[in-house]
Amino acid sequence: MLTIRTCFLQLSHAFKAKTVHERVVSVCMVHRNSHKLASVHSVFKLSEKKQNSIIFPFKNLERYLVKTVNKMNFQIFAPSFEDIGNAERLFIPSHKHHIDYFTSAVRIDHAPTTVHPEVCFIGRSNVGKSSLIKALFSMVPGIEVRVSKNPGHTKKMNFFKVGKAFTVVDMPGYGYRAPSDFVDMVERYLEARQNLKRTFLLLDASIGIQEADQIAIEMCEEFGIPYVLVLTKIDRPQQGNLLKIILGVHEVIEKQTLGCFPQLFLVSSLNYSGIHLLRCFIAHVTGNLQINEHNTPSLRSGVNSATI
């Protein structure tokens, strides 16, 4: 019988068997200048239609869905603009609120001891994890988030401290060029980290759920941890293909998961679509932001769609 561990190891070996003649170039991206839409206050200056397309990217797509599609699970987390603005403050540093890279670890016993809530990001190599974290922290001058043009750059668990509010962890990617000790590193972290409030499992919008992603979903289900699926690079596929991927992922959430938050988050690190909403969700699930619980029930409990 194949275990989650065995499946990941087999996939890792399969990816590594591919011959690649490209030279890996690591690029250290320092956020000296924020993207023009990094702040929600800049977004508020746009037209209402443009605001919605950036903050709630699904609104741009829902009119293309047939009437038989249940749209409720696409908009479960529906904070107000005021909530989103309040959440943004957590991602802006001040002399009393320091945001910075903290440390790295290759094993769970090397990870920093902290009582603050924690969220982690995992996904296939080259899915855009580091780029997404870079976008989340784009209003933090001088913070360093390493982004590579080639897959498999992140080899350690990288910890970013957001004041005393929470910690963000950038995990190594699985699949091609994954570190040899990936399974031991990630599995032990997910199983043992007591202050882990939510795991964000990233999927590429151009290709949807792949075999390695399915194994990662099964791993989260096996461990019984609350997690969320995030579709990255939504600016790349054509609209029809993107809708097809979104519906396919939602079918997996509805039929194959219990611990997954029923709403799929859509993001683009390039044009900042969905970034402000994701910041707000992180602030809420880490206990740093209270929003209208009538619209968004049981978010921090990690319960499945059947009990929401």
Tab-separated table of N, CA, C and O in Angstrom, residues 12 24 30 42 65 70 72 99 118 131 133 147-148 171 175 178 200 205 213-214 248 251 267-268 285 293:
chain	number	residue	atom	x	y	z
A	12	SER	N	9.034	12.891	-6.381
A	12	SER	CA	10.255	13.679	-6.316
A	12	SER	C	11.338	13.059	-7.184
A	12	SER	O	12.026	13.741	-7.943
A	24	VAL	N	20.510	27.652	-12.931
A	24	VAL	CA	19.600	28.278	-11.975
A	24	VAL	C	20.173	29.612	-11.540
A	24	VAL	O	21.285	29.676	-11.051
A	30	VAL	N	14.329	42.866	-3.665
A	30	VAL	CA	14.167	43.738	-2.513
A	30	VAL	C	13.066	44.739	-2.827
A	30	VAL	O	13.075	45.382	-3.871
A	42	SER	N	-5.174	52.682	-2.863
A	42	SER	CA	-4.960	53.000	-4.279
A	42	SER	C	-6.035	52.362	-5.138
A	42	SER	O	-6.491	52.951	-6.133
A	65	LEU	N	-20.874	31.986	-15.550
A	65	LEU	CA	-21.276	30.667	-15.086
A	65	LEU	C	-22.745	30.411	-15.423
A	65	LEU	O	-23.577	31.319	-15.371
A	70	ASN	N	-23.854	26.430	-8.333
A	70	ASN	CA	-24.051	27.048	-7.021
A	70	ASN	C	-22.890	27.998	-6.733
A	70	ASN	O	-21.745	27.575	-6.598
A	72	MET	N	-22.605	29.992	-4.064
A	72	MET	CA	-22.459	30.339	-2.644
A	72	MET	C	-21.043	30.080	-2.124
A	72	MET	O	-20.476	30.899	-1.400
A	99	ILE	N	8.095	44.088	10.642
A	99	ILE	CA	7.825	42.998	9.699
A	99	ILE	C	9.116	42.695	8.964
A	99	ILE	O	9.692	43.578	8.325
A	118	GLU	N	0.497	31.101	13.301
A	118	GLU	CA	1.353	30.880	12.141
A	118	GLU	C	0.500	30.406	10.969
A	118	GLU	O	-0.457	29.647	11.145
A	131	SER	N	6.622	34.479	-4.846
A	131	SER	CA	6.073	35.674	-5.492
A	131	SER	C	4.818	36.150	-4.769
A	131	SER	O	4.586	37.360	-4.632
A	133	ILE	N	4.125	35.654	-1.531
A	133	ILE	CA	4.548	36.239	-0.261
A	133	ILE	C	5.158	37.619	-0.492
A	133	ILE	O	4.945	38.553	0.290
A	147	VAL	N	13.105	35.184	-4.866
A	147	VAL	CA	12.287	34.653	-5.959
A	147	VAL	C	13.219	34.219	-7.082
A	147	VAL	O	14.100	34.980	-7.485
A	148	SER	N	13.026	33.003	-7.584
A	148	SER	CA	13.880	32.490	-8.653
A	148	SER	C	13.093	32.341	-9.942
A	148	SER	O	11.888	32.083	-9.930
A	171	MET	N	7.283	27.504	2.585
A	171	MET	CA	7.786	26.138	2.597
A	171	MET	C	8.448	25.784	1.263
A	171	MET	O	8.128	26.370	0.227
A	175	GLY	N	7.873	18.379	-5.805
A	175	GLY	CA	8.017	18.103	-7.228
A	175	GLY	C	9.441	18.311	-7.679
A	175	GLY	O	10.399	17.949	-6.985
A	178	ALA	N	12.816	19.504	-5.580
A	178	ALA	CA	12.484	19.553	-4.154
A	178	ALA	C	13.682	19.077	-3.349
A	178	ALA	O	14.432	18.204	-3.788
A	200	PHE	N	-1.924	27.132	3.456
A	200	PHE	CA	-2.370	27.585	2.147
A	200	PHE	C	-1.683	26.731	1.085
A	200	PHE	O	-0.465	26.797	0.919
A	205	ALA	N	-2.981	28.231	-11.861
A	205	ALA	CA	-4.237	28.419	-12.594
A	205	ALA	C	-4.166	27.932	-14.035
A	205	ALA	O	-5.190	27.701	-14.669
A	213	ASP	N	-0.217	17.643	-6.496
A	213	ASP	CA	-1.155	18.463	-5.726
A	213	ASP	C	-2.199	17.581	-5.043
A	213	ASP	O	-2.580	17.825	-3.898
A	214	GLN	N	-2.667	16.566	-5.761
A	214	GLN	CA	-3.646	15.653	-5.187
A	214	GLN	C	-3.071	14.946	-3.962
A	214	GLN	O	-3.754	14.769	-2.950
A	248	GLY	N	-13.289	22.807	-11.784
A	248	GLY	CA	-12.688	21.506	-11.483
A	248	GLY	C	-12.142	21.440	-10.067
A	248	GLY	O	-12.312	20.438	-9.368
A	251	GLU	N	-14.968	21.234	-7.552
A	251	GLU	CA	-15.546	19.891	-7.500
A	251	GLU	C	-14.718	18.995	-6.572
A	251	GLU	O	-15.279	18.203	-5.802
A	267	VAL	N	-5.703	34.481	-7.025
A	267	VAL	CA	-4.733	35.564	-6.863
A	267	VAL	C	-3.835	35.698	-8.094
A	267	VAL	O	-3.612	34.744	-8.833
A	268	SER	N	-3.346	36.908	-8.250
A	268	SER	CA	-2.306	37.194	-9.241
A	268	SER	C	-1.286	38.105	-8.569
A	268	SER	O	-1.630	39.212	-8.141
A	285	VAL	N	-8.102	34.653	10.190
A	285	VAL	CA	-7.902	33.296	10.707
A	285	VAL	C	-6.804	33.234	11.766
A	285	VAL	O	-6.737	32.266	12.526
A	293	GLU	N	-19.426	38.120	11.384
A	293	GLU	CA	-19.513	36.655	11.444
A	293	GLU	C	-20.779	36.116	10.782
A	293	GLU	O	-20.867	34.949	10.460
